[in-house]
Amino acid sequence: MGEMRMIEAVRAAITEEMERDERVLVMGEDVGRKGGVFGATDGLYARFGESRVLDTPLAESGIVGIAIGAALNGLIPIAEIQFADFIHPAFDQIVSEAARTRYRTNGDYSVPIVIRAPFGGGVHGGLYHSQSIEAFYAHVPGLKVVVPSTPSDAHGLLKAAIRDPDPVLFLEHKKVYRLVTEEVPDGDHLLAIGPAAVRREGTKLSCFAWGLMTHYCLQAAQELESEGVSVEVVDLRTLAPLDRDTILESVRRTGKAMVVHEDNLTGGFGAEVAATIAHHAFDSLDGPVVRVAAPDVPGMPFNTPQEDFFMPSPDKIAEAMRQLAAY
Amino acid sequence: MSPRTAPSKNRAVQARRSVLLADGTIAHGARPRMEEEFLLEALRWMMKSRLYDQKVIALQRQGLFGVYSPGIGQEACIIGSAMAVDPVRDWMVPQYRELMATVHHGLPLEVITAQYLGKIGPARIPEGVKVLPTQVSIAAQLPQATGLAWGLRLRRQDSVVITYVGDGGSSEGDFHEGLNLAGVTRAPIVFFLSNNQWAISTSRKVQTATRNFALRAAGYGFEGVEVDGNDVMAVYDVTCEAVERARSGGGPSLIAAETYRMSFHNTTDNPSRYQDQKDYDEARSRDPIERVQKYLAGLGLWDAKREAQWTEEIREENERAMKMATEAPAPRPEDVFANVYEEPPPRVIRQRADLVDGQGG
């Protein structure tokens, strides 16, 4: 299909699925005529019309709620939350409704919706255009949480999410939208939701990340390579379900583990990864399981010096890798 | 068809609709749609609802039934609205106090009873029954009902949605989002608000400063109508009109039915702590069932003998459903892992194995 950036891969995936299945719809704020604030739905309104590309009022709970209702009668809605920071009003509809409908009806009803939300910082978005929200939702049984870090993964995983019979929260890092360009496979390109990807093989320590942090970890690993330290980088890609086997297999080989995320440290998803490793790879560990994360402050600072301090960076990650490697 | 047509004119809210007065006489000038045979059917359903509630409360007091929210006093809302929709093509999206409306809409009584008893297989909603599950999270069903209705129109299905909410639910954010989205999409939906004056112990006066819940509809660009919610004939009439409006492309309606919760919020609640006995006695004098019986007695269609006979027959029907639900097998502990996802992911498989034979982890 040619080279694409992640934003284009997202758009291609939605377009292909809408062409394949007329039950697939898009709804959200500014998704229609404007084509989304990042352009993810650019051109869809002209192509598919207002009955399949719905510009909604500013009402996140309502957007997810109508997506659930439409899904209950056989439609396949893709609901866009304009920024992950604004998903919180929809928490009840996602957590108590979408994620629980199959369970509380003993399988009589299911909610095959996708909720797309651009997330993440390092873009001078300040407190309300920078948040990482994955930990809230990865906690919830019944929901799947996908965080692609490459254009090709975003394409294949989003198509799989649209065809998934359960609700999927699909988190797209804003800084990754236009960060890298790569070849996206032609044809019916579907990637299974679940398996992690080993992005770089290494022997001295294992580093686990998702979204933008995957790229920063790869940069840090490159630097460590020049210092003679071989670092393995695993892109988790989906947090729920979590690919425990790949994580444990990697740690058992390297003996050291690090988790990197830009969400704040305490109660972040890194804690789940660390606990899994501590319990099930304890005998293989040759050092503490280390977390590199943002500090526990209420939001991503707006000013540059503090935003830089808040965000894990390739340099900070490299330094943490050096220390762990030397342990 | 377009989901974006011009909103309707905000018409002034009509005066409260009333057909059958509390004393069992027809309101001056009212022309009810319900004929006598149909009214008898409505009466039978209302009696079934009350007798079921009374039975369940008795069982709950003996520890034989879960926490339960009865619809006593609200039977005209529950039955009058349900009789105005078509179980074959229309959808019902309940809150939790409309049990007998969902039964009227095709959900077998033994199924919903089995749900209250925590059964699984026998509690499943049969194929083709267009009822969504009981909703406990107040007002969360409203945006979903709107989405369901909007989807019905997109798929060109000749169906409407009726959804229920209370005076308490009208204060939730999802009430606003659900109704506003319905107005914008012109979804074929009827919002049925039963104002029973209480949200547990919170009185209707604390809930909103509006004098009339039907006024809320004007803010969303659709029709609002207030009705005597203890008058099954009037409830049926206004719901039929709202359903016809929705089906013919006229968009949503909000029905505000004025009624009274003549029982408790649920079986854990004690209204004597907050409810004025006077209000309760006053509500009793407007009982939705008695007024129908009085009216039918005046026509020679109702007497003590018939009442005794129906009561016995209905009790037997209810007992049968109760027995089926009670005797249905209890779920196994490992069934707790069923239906988390369509395909169980590894952690579900591991945790289930751990529970069953200690092999997970």
XYZ file of C-alpha atoms in Angstrom:
688
model
C 0.000 0.000 0.000
C 3.061 2.172 0.161
C 4.741 4.232 2.822
C 2.544 5.853 5.413
C 2.656 7.809 8.620
C 0.525 6.517 11.486
C -2.230 9.085 11.001
C -2.583 7.974 7.368
C -2.553 4.328 8.381
C -5.401 4.976 10.837
C -7.390 6.731 8.120
C -6.711 3.920 5.655
C -7.863 1.285 8.139
C -11.134 3.103 8.862
C -11.775 3.740 5.165
C -11.169 0.115 4.195
C -13.420 -1.206 6.933
C -16.202 1.232 6.019
C -15.945 0.082 2.424
C -15.919 -3.566 3.418
C -18.896 -3.418 5.778
C -21.669 -0.842 5.563
C -22.495 -1.350 9.240
C -19.252 0.425 10.178
C -19.867 4.047 11.221
C -17.780 6.900 12.576
C -18.992 9.325 15.209
C -17.445 12.035 17.316
C -16.690 15.723 17.610
C -15.498 17.314 14.343
C -15.067 13.961 12.608
C -17.317 14.940 9.665
C -16.757 17.997 7.522
C -13.504 18.881 9.268
C -12.232 15.306 9.144
C -11.047 15.302 12.749
C -8.641 17.649 14.487
C -5.725 15.395 13.481
C -7.221 14.428 10.125
C -7.892 10.803 11.033
C -11.302 10.895 9.352
C -10.409 13.315 6.563
C -12.459 12.623 3.434
C -14.828 10.114 5.030
C -17.740 12.535 5.218
C -17.547 13.252 1.501
C -17.173 9.598 0.699
C -19.725 7.963 2.986
C -22.138 10.766 3.845
C -23.547 12.130 7.061
C -25.472 9.001 7.944
C -22.208 7.078 8.395
C -19.991 9.916 9.594
C -21.786 11.665 12.428
C -20.616 15.000 13.809
C -21.858 14.830 17.379
C -22.479 17.451 20.028
C -19.753 17.910 22.639
C -20.809 15.059 24.886
C -18.301 12.271 25.496
C -20.578 10.113 27.619
C -23.266 10.524 24.992
C -20.885 9.658 22.147
C -19.914 6.382 23.767
C -23.505 5.801 24.898
C -24.982 6.140 21.406
C -22.176 3.973 20.032
C -23.180 1.273 22.523
C -26.863 1.612 21.613
C -26.167 1.467 17.887
C -23.988 -1.613 18.422
C -26.755 -3.371 20.341
C -28.795 -3.423 17.156
C -25.982 -4.699 14.939
C -24.078 -1.601 13.837
C -20.303 -1.290 14.286
C -19.510 2.215 15.510
C -16.060 3.745 15.761
C -16.382 6.508 18.336
C -13.667 9.132 18.402
C -12.851 10.934 21.630
C -11.041 14.000 20.362
C -8.348 13.881 23.041
C -7.895 11.114 25.613
C -7.874 13.884 28.230
C -11.607 14.343 27.586
C -12.574 10.678 27.879
C -13.245 10.901 31.598
C -16.907 11.982 31.296
C -17.437 8.726 29.360
C -15.822 6.575 32.050
C -19.149 5.175 33.231
C -20.335 4.301 29.725
C -17.028 2.577 28.937
C -16.393 0.840 32.244
C -19.856 0.080 33.583
C -21.686 -0.303 30.282
C -19.578 -1.241 27.233
C -17.174 -3.484 29.151
C -19.884 -5.178 31.223
C -22.757 -5.659 28.811
C -21.735 -9.113 27.608
C -21.119 -10.242 31.170
C -24.227 -8.855 32.765
C -26.469 -10.252 30.029
C -24.818 -13.689 30.133
C -23.835 -13.219 26.514
C -27.249 -12.075 25.238
C -25.805 -8.726 24.118
C -22.319 -7.622 23.142
C -20.854 -4.219 22.335
C -18.457 -4.466 19.368
C -17.409 -0.819 19.362
C -14.031 0.845 18.950
C -13.259 3.965 20.932
C -10.327 5.825 19.374
C -8.527 8.416 21.444
C -5.354 10.369 20.664
C -3.241 10.465 23.837
C 0.170 11.327 25.174
C 2.499 14.219 25.708
C 5.618 15.894 24.517
C 3.573 18.078 22.182
C 3.187 21.169 24.393
C -0.406 20.227 25.008
C -0.363 21.095 28.686
C -2.594 19.512 31.283
C -5.568 18.831 29.013
C -4.022 17.709 25.737
C -1.294 15.382 26.972
C -2.710 12.741 29.262
C -1.939 9.044 29.259
C -5.064 7.256 30.416
C -4.336 3.595 29.691
C -4.015 2.448 33.301
C -7.630 3.351 34.140
C -8.951 1.176 31.344
C -6.439 -1.686 31.225
C -7.742 -2.438 34.731
C -11.227 -3.239 33.414
C -12.180 -6.809 32.455
C -14.346 -6.924 29.341
C -12.417 -4.167 27.611
C -9.428 -4.480 25.280
C -6.789 -1.757 25.245
C -4.554 -1.364 22.197
C -1.669 1.111 21.873
C 0.114 0.845 18.513
C 3.484 2.496 18.014
C 4.009 2.096 14.250
C 1.952 2.876 11.129
C 1.749 -0.744 10.073
C 0.662 -1.918 13.523
C -1.905 0.865 13.772
C -3.365 -0.244 10.439
C -3.552 -3.955 11.184
C -4.614 -3.579 14.797
C -7.312 -1.011 14.075
C -8.828 -3.230 11.393
C -8.767 -6.118 13.856
C -10.324 -3.901 16.547
C -13.188 -2.939 14.235
C -13.879 -6.619 13.573
C -13.479 -7.598 17.230
C -16.690 -8.758 18.932
C -15.799 -6.889 22.143
C -15.233 -3.214 22.952
C -11.737 -1.943 22.170
C -10.115 1.229 23.424
C -7.627 2.224 20.719
C -5.052 4.744 21.917
C -3.047 6.643 19.313
C -0.056 8.647 20.478
C -0.262 12.137 19.045
C 3.499 12.533 18.718
C 3.736 9.218 16.847
C 1.085 10.270 14.288
C 3.747 11.923 12.139
C 6.941 10.601 13.745
C 7.769 7.683 11.486
C 6.919 6.518 7.996
C 6.877 2.889 6.985
C 5.488 0.440 4.467
C 1.975 -0.724 5.296
C 1.072 -4.134 3.829
C -1.533 -4.409 1.097
C -4.549 -6.637 1.158
C -6.572 -7.679 4.143
C -3.909 -6.761 6.663
C -5.052 -7.865 10.107
C -2.900 -8.090 13.219
C -4.021 -10.161 16.183
C -4.905 -8.167 19.291
C -2.720 -9.561 22.049
C 0.796 -10.471 20.940
C 3.658 -8.130 21.787
C 6.464 -7.435 19.283
C 10.163 -7.729 20.023
C 11.442 -4.590 18.277
C 15.084 -5.162 19.051
C 16.736 -8.296 20.350
C 19.199 -8.036 23.192
C 20.878 -10.063 25.892
C 21.663 -7.840 28.869
C 18.269 -6.443 29.839
C 14.656 -6.353 28.671
C 12.825 -3.089 28.232
C 9.011 -3.016 27.913
C 7.092 -0.040 26.503
C 4.161 1.062 24.340
C 3.304 4.064 22.179
C 5.910 6.831 21.916
C 8.037 5.242 24.634
C 8.776 2.312 22.342
C 10.635 4.712 20.040
C 12.470 6.383 22.922
C 13.503 2.984 24.283
C 14.834 1.998 20.867
C 16.878 5.203 20.720
C 18.233 4.553 24.208
C 19.014 0.932 23.312
C 20.960 2.165 20.262
C 23.036 4.367 22.513
C 23.677 1.506 24.942
C 24.724 -0.696 22.040
C 27.568 1.736 21.284
C 28.623 1.311 24.915
C 28.629 -2.461 24.533
C 25.344 -3.149 26.350
C 22.801 -5.251 24.475
C 19.215 -4.220 25.291
C 16.064 -6.004 24.170
C 13.072 -3.737 23.463
C 9.589 -5.214 23.546
C 6.626 -3.195 22.270
C 3.618 -4.500 24.202
C 1.180 -3.127 21.561
C -1.834 -4.281 23.557
C -2.153 -3.899 27.316
C -5.360 -5.903 27.568
C -4.962 -8.708 26.827
C -1.326 -8.641 27.945
C 1.226 -10.913 26.257
C 2.612 -12.381 29.454
C 4.452 -15.181 27.658
C 6.608 -12.852 25.550
C 7.393 -10.678 28.576
C 8.439 -13.619 30.744
C 10.370 -15.334 27.978
C 12.402 -12.171 27.403
C 13.158 -11.625 31.099
C 14.146 -15.254 31.563
C 16.749 -14.762 28.841
C 18.160 -11.405 29.936
C 17.671 -11.561 33.710
C 16.830 -7.858 34.006
C 13.644 -5.923 33.341
C 12.581 -2.323 32.917
C 9.161 -0.860 32.122
C 8.853 2.600 30.604
C 5.699 4.716 30.380
C 4.875 8.381 30.278
C 1.881 8.034 32.582
C 2.816 8.950 36.126
C 4.563 6.277 38.154
C 2.178 5.235 40.889
C -0.485 2.776 39.834
C 0.611 3.075 36.217
C 0.367 0.031 33.959
C 4.094 -0.534 34.528
C 3.215 -1.737 38.005
C 1.213 -4.617 36.518
C 4.065 -5.580 34.212
C 6.551 -5.365 37.096
C 4.363 -7.470 39.390
C 3.908 -10.107 36.690
C 7.674 -10.336 36.212
C 8.401 -10.333 39.947
C 5.972 -13.198 40.518
C 6.594 -15.400 37.511
C 10.243 -14.738 36.570
C 11.566 -14.265 40.087
C 14.138 -17.020 39.775
C 15.550 -15.487 36.586
C 15.947 -11.959 37.929
C 19.415 -10.584 38.387
C 18.357 -7.124 39.541
C 15.332 -5.097 40.596
C 12.459 -4.567 38.156
C 12.794 -0.894 37.285
C 10.089 1.539 36.246
C 10.850 4.693 34.300
C 7.800 6.940 34.310
C 6.571 10.483 34.742
C 6.572 11.966 38.245
C 3.411 11.824 40.363
C 2.146 15.321 39.650
C -1.406 16.102 38.458
C -0.602 16.960 34.875
C 1.840 17.408 32.059
C 3.347 20.889 32.571
C 2.877 23.378 29.761
C 6.209 25.185 29.934
C 9.107 23.592 28.092
C 11.614 23.013 30.916
C 9.021 21.301 33.089
C 7.473 19.338 30.236
C 10.941 18.039 29.359
C 11.459 17.122 32.997
C 8.089 15.368 33.159
C 8.481 13.235 30.032
C 10.745 10.185 30.051
C 13.299 10.906 27.310
C 15.801 8.729 25.430
C 18.564 10.194 27.625
C 16.763 9.443 30.879
C 15.875 5.965 29.707
C 19.472 5.333 28.601
C 20.748 6.391 32.018
C 18.293 4.046 33.762
C 19.421 1.265 31.428
C 23.084 1.869 32.292
C 22.357 1.671 35.998
C 20.288 -1.482 35.688
C 22.851 -3.120 33.404
C 25.572 -2.393 35.984
C 23.537 -3.731 38.915
C -32.482 9.801 4.925
C -30.577 12.312 6.912
C -29.997 12.354 10.646
C -29.672 16.124 10.453
C -32.981 17.712 9.654
C -34.216 20.931 11.124
C -35.367 20.612 14.726
C -39.065 20.831 15.379
C -40.600 23.997 16.703
C -40.551 24.104 20.449
C -44.190 23.801 21.143
C -45.548 24.832 24.468
C -46.041 21.936 26.815
C -49.587 20.695 26.813
C -51.712 20.756 29.937
C -51.515 17.592 32.008
C -53.428 14.870 30.226
C -56.107 13.057 32.112
C -58.811 10.626 31.023
C -59.862 8.472 33.958
C -60.170 10.401 37.198
C -59.323 9.052 40.633
C -62.996 8.513 41.439
C -63.399 6.190 38.455
C -65.221 8.645 36.187
C -64.123 9.892 32.784
C -62.723 13.423 32.688
C -64.955 15.990 31.060
C -64.441 15.989 27.291
C -61.920 13.137 27.288
C -62.141 10.631 24.462
C -60.135 7.562 25.474
C -58.599 5.260 22.898
C -58.881 2.271 25.163
C -62.023 0.277 24.674
C -63.459 -1.785 27.471
C -61.953 -5.140 26.545
C -58.547 -3.506 26.215
C -58.974 -1.736 29.529
C -59.763 -5.080 31.154
C -56.512 -6.412 29.713
C -54.655 -3.406 31.111
C -56.268 -3.991 34.496
C -55.202 -7.605 34.481
C -51.586 -6.634 33.777
C -51.634 -3.953 36.478
C -53.002 -6.456 39.000
C -50.357 -8.945 37.916
C -47.662 -6.341 38.527
C -48.929 -5.519 42.021
C -49.511 -9.109 43.051
C -46.035 -10.049 41.850
C -44.496 -7.182 43.822
C -46.382 -8.178 46.955
C -45.294 -11.778 46.595
C -41.652 -10.842 46.031
C -41.616 -8.502 49.029
C -42.970 -11.314 51.198
C -40.329 -13.713 49.887
C -37.572 -11.148 50.361
C -38.623 -10.732 54.006
C -38.149 -14.479 54.419
C -34.685 -14.333 52.852
C -35.849 -16.105 49.707
C -35.417 -13.253 47.198
C -32.813 -10.564 46.492
C -33.096 -6.822 46.975
C -36.069 -5.656 44.956
C -37.580 -2.340 43.826
C -41.350 -2.675 43.524
C -43.518 -0.676 41.146
C -46.458 -0.418 43.542
C -48.443 2.736 42.797
C -46.858 3.106 39.348
C -48.709 0.329 37.541
C -50.516 2.723 35.197
C -47.161 4.057 33.973
C -45.680 0.590 33.671
C -48.576 -1.018 31.819
C -50.110 1.938 29.953
C -46.769 2.723 28.304
C -45.907 -0.902 27.525
C -49.267 -1.459 25.826
C -48.533 1.408 23.423
C -45.474 -0.231 21.863
C -45.255 -3.254 19.612
C -43.204 -6.115 21.094
C -42.543 -7.499 17.619
C -40.718 -4.490 16.183
C -40.197 -1.906 18.944
C -37.416 -1.905 21.539
C -37.779 -1.409 25.273
C -34.874 -0.015 27.286
C -35.767 -0.233 30.980
C -34.328 1.261 34.150
C -35.297 -1.153 36.960
C -38.787 -0.372 38.237
C -40.622 -1.449 35.069
C -40.407 -5.193 35.496
C -43.917 -5.947 34.289
C -43.489 -3.631 31.270
C -40.636 -5.834 30.096
C -42.787 -8.913 30.679
C -45.541 -7.335 28.595
C -42.886 -6.714 25.943
C -42.090 -10.410 25.743
C -39.556 -11.125 28.478
C -40.919 -14.208 30.257
C -41.668 -13.607 33.943
C -39.686 -16.689 34.916
C -36.647 -15.281 33.089
C -36.579 -11.973 34.907
C -37.368 -13.753 38.169
C -34.400 -16.034 37.538
C -32.258 -12.922 37.063
C -33.281 -11.662 40.498
C -32.431 -15.063 41.931
C -28.932 -14.933 40.413
C -29.477 -17.762 37.940
C -27.568 -17.684 34.643
C -28.854 -19.945 31.839
C -32.553 -19.620 32.742
C -32.053 -15.853 33.123
C -31.081 -15.359 29.483
C -33.209 -13.061 27.359
C -34.811 -15.260 24.669
C -33.922 -14.651 21.019
C -36.154 -12.062 19.413
C -37.219 -10.343 22.643
C -36.430 -6.681 22.084
C -35.708 -5.748 25.686
C -32.360 -4.510 26.957
C -31.222 -5.644 30.396
C -32.356 -4.020 33.617
C -30.280 -0.895 34.214
C -28.958 -0.073 37.670
C -26.592 2.795 36.784
C -29.143 5.623 36.786
C -29.798 7.216 33.370
C -26.857 5.415 31.681
C -29.440 3.701 29.465
C -30.582 6.976 27.901
C -27.709 7.660 25.460
C -27.754 3.969 24.599
C -31.473 4.092 23.873
C -30.847 7.110 21.660
C -28.075 5.284 19.797
C -30.300 2.260 19.392
C -33.099 4.423 17.967
C -30.746 6.352 15.699
C -29.374 3.026 14.413
C -32.884 1.727 13.737
C -33.475 4.721 11.500
C -30.129 4.326 9.729
C -31.018 0.717 9.020
C -34.449 1.836 7.831
C -36.230 -0.331 10.372
C -39.819 0.583 11.114
C -39.233 0.496 14.857
C -39.218 2.865 17.783
C -37.548 2.748 21.189
C -39.239 3.368 24.514
C -36.959 4.010 27.453
C -37.674 4.667 31.109
C -36.185 7.019 33.650
C -37.323 8.595 36.902
C -37.369 12.042 38.466
C -33.998 11.257 40.070
C -32.506 10.139 36.773
C -33.440 13.445 35.173
C -30.656 15.109 37.159
C -27.932 12.904 35.693
C -25.646 14.135 32.940
C -26.619 11.210 30.746
C -30.222 12.443 30.802
C -29.102 15.638 29.144
C -26.687 13.949 26.730
C -29.176 11.253 25.772
C -32.070 13.628 25.157
C -29.942 16.218 23.405
C -28.475 13.625 21.029
C -31.970 12.304 20.355
C -33.131 15.789 19.434
C -30.159 16.348 17.137
C -30.465 12.980 15.374
C -34.300 13.067 15.349
C -34.179 9.526 16.675
C -37.456 7.574 16.846
C -37.630 7.368 20.632
C -40.002 7.924 23.533
C -38.471 8.962 26.853
C -40.893 7.905 29.562
C -40.148 9.728 32.803
C -42.064 8.369 35.788
C -42.012 11.092 38.391
C -42.773 9.015 41.473
C -41.722 11.958 43.681
C -38.824 10.089 45.297
C -35.241 9.123 44.515
C -34.730 6.888 47.554
C -35.261 9.643 50.165
C -34.581 12.641 47.920
C -37.816 14.416 47.213
C -38.785 15.663 43.788
C -38.562 19.222 45.158
C -34.838 18.807 45.725
C -34.337 17.203 42.331
C -35.160 20.179 40.133
C -36.563 23.671 40.236
C -38.633 23.090 37.133
C -42.334 23.001 37.817
C -42.932 20.377 35.169
C -40.527 17.738 33.882
C -42.129 17.862 30.435
C -40.752 21.390 30.051
C -37.285 19.891 29.759
C -38.145 18.647 26.250
C -38.391 22.192 24.885
C -34.671 22.648 25.529
C -33.950 19.712 23.253
C -36.260 20.769 20.453
C -38.940 18.133 20.782
C -42.334 17.462 22.231
C -42.951 17.195 25.963
C -46.209 16.084 27.487
C -47.308 15.775 31.075
C -49.773 13.075 32.018
C -51.520 11.785 35.111
C -49.294 8.774 35.662
C -51.948 7.005 37.737
C -54.381 7.085 34.826
C -53.695 4.099 32.600
C -56.024 5.373 29.870
C -54.251 8.713 29.629
C -50.790 7.128 29.835
C -51.734 4.803 27.005
C -53.074 7.684 24.913
C -50.045 9.942 25.219
C -47.613 7.066 24.700
C -49.470 5.973 21.561
C -49.246 9.522 20.238
C -45.517 9.677 21.006
C -44.919 6.294 19.360
C -46.835 7.368 16.253
C -44.839 10.603 16.134
C -41.566 8.687 16.369
C -42.595 6.091 13.795
C -43.696 8.667 11.278
C -40.410 10.597 11.434
C -41.591 13.225 13.898
C -38.711 12.600 16.269
C -38.456 12.045 20.009
C -40.899 12.827 22.809
C -40.586 13.206 26.535
C -43.525 11.986 28.594
C -43.556 13.174 32.189
C -45.930 10.945 34.114
C -46.915 12.229 37.545
C -47.261 9.296 39.902
C -46.294 8.255 43.410
C -44.056 5.524 44.752
C -46.543 3.832 47.067
C -43.881 1.506 48.383
C -40.194 1.828 49.221
C -37.171 2.504 46.988
C -36.203 -1.098 47.500
C -36.536 -3.760 50.161
C -33.691 -2.225 52.219
C -35.428 1.148 52.460
C -37.737 2.500 55.187
C -39.719 5.486 53.875
C -41.250 6.275 57.290
C -37.950 8.029 58.070
C -38.490 10.679 55.413
C -41.969 10.408 53.930
C -44.967 12.323 55.213
C -47.821 9.887 55.941
C -50.232 12.486 54.542
C -48.610 12.330 51.122
C -48.786 8.577 51.109
C -52.464 8.570 52.128
C -53.212 11.120 49.452
C -51.475 8.943 46.856
C -53.477 5.946 48.005
C -56.674 7.825 47.233
C -55.455 8.102 43.626
C -54.594 4.429 43.270
C -54.177 3.522 39.590
C -55.785 0.098 39.912
C -58.781 0.962 42.069
C -59.938 3.695 39.734
C -60.082 1.291 36.812
C -62.010 -1.222 38.906
C -64.484 1.492 39.949
C -64.971 2.596 36.376
C -65.502 -0.956 35.129
C -67.856 -1.686 38.035
C -69.918 1.272 36.892
C -70.203 -0.415 33.503
C -71.186 -3.705 35.093
C -67.881 -5.316 34.080
C -66.316 -5.663 37.494
C -67.357 -6.976 40.885
C -65.915 -8.653 43.975
C -66.415 -12.105 42.510
C -64.426 -11.306 39.385
C -61.725 -9.640 41.451
C -61.360 -12.746 43.634
C -61.244 -14.985 40.583
C -58.626 -12.891 38.757
C -56.531 -12.544 41.878
C -56.414 -16.290 42.264
C -55.597 -16.884 38.587
C -52.845 -14.274 38.532
C -51.329 -15.577 41.754
C -51.147 -19.004 40.154
C -49.442 -17.592 37.030
C -46.947 -15.724 39.161
C -46.336 -18.795 41.334
C -45.621 -20.869 38.252
C -42.978 -18.414 37.060
C -41.513 -18.223 40.554
C -41.341 -22.003 40.788
C -39.620 -22.338 37.399
C -37.049 -19.728 38.360
C -36.479 -21.167 41.834
C -36.036 -24.700 40.567
C -33.639 -23.685 37.797
C -30.124 -24.945 38.513
C -27.766 -22.715 40.474
C -24.674 -21.492 38.605
C -21.315 -23.177 39.206
C -18.504 -21.002 40.645
C -16.387 -21.403 37.491
C -19.221 -19.906 35.429
C -18.034 -16.599 36.873
C -15.549 -16.573 33.985
C -18.159 -17.006 31.268
C -18.886 -14.059 28.973
C -16.040 -11.765 29.994
C -15.109 -11.666 26.297
C -16.370 -13.666 23.336
C -13.046 -15.549 23.244
C -11.476 -15.885 26.685
C -7.977 -14.345 26.757
C -5.103 -16.175 28.497
C -5.617 -14.534 31.881
C -9.261 -15.615 32.007
C -8.267 -19.166 31.059
C -5.492 -19.160 33.684
C -7.669 -17.781 36.465
C -10.452 -20.211 35.667
C -8.009 -23.127 35.707
C -6.688 -21.889 39.038
C -10.183 -21.842 40.499
C -11.138 -25.241 39.165
C -8.016 -27.284 39.853
C -5.333 -24.997 41.202
C -3.465 -25.169 37.909
C -3.605 -21.509 36.899
C -1.798 -18.535 38.416
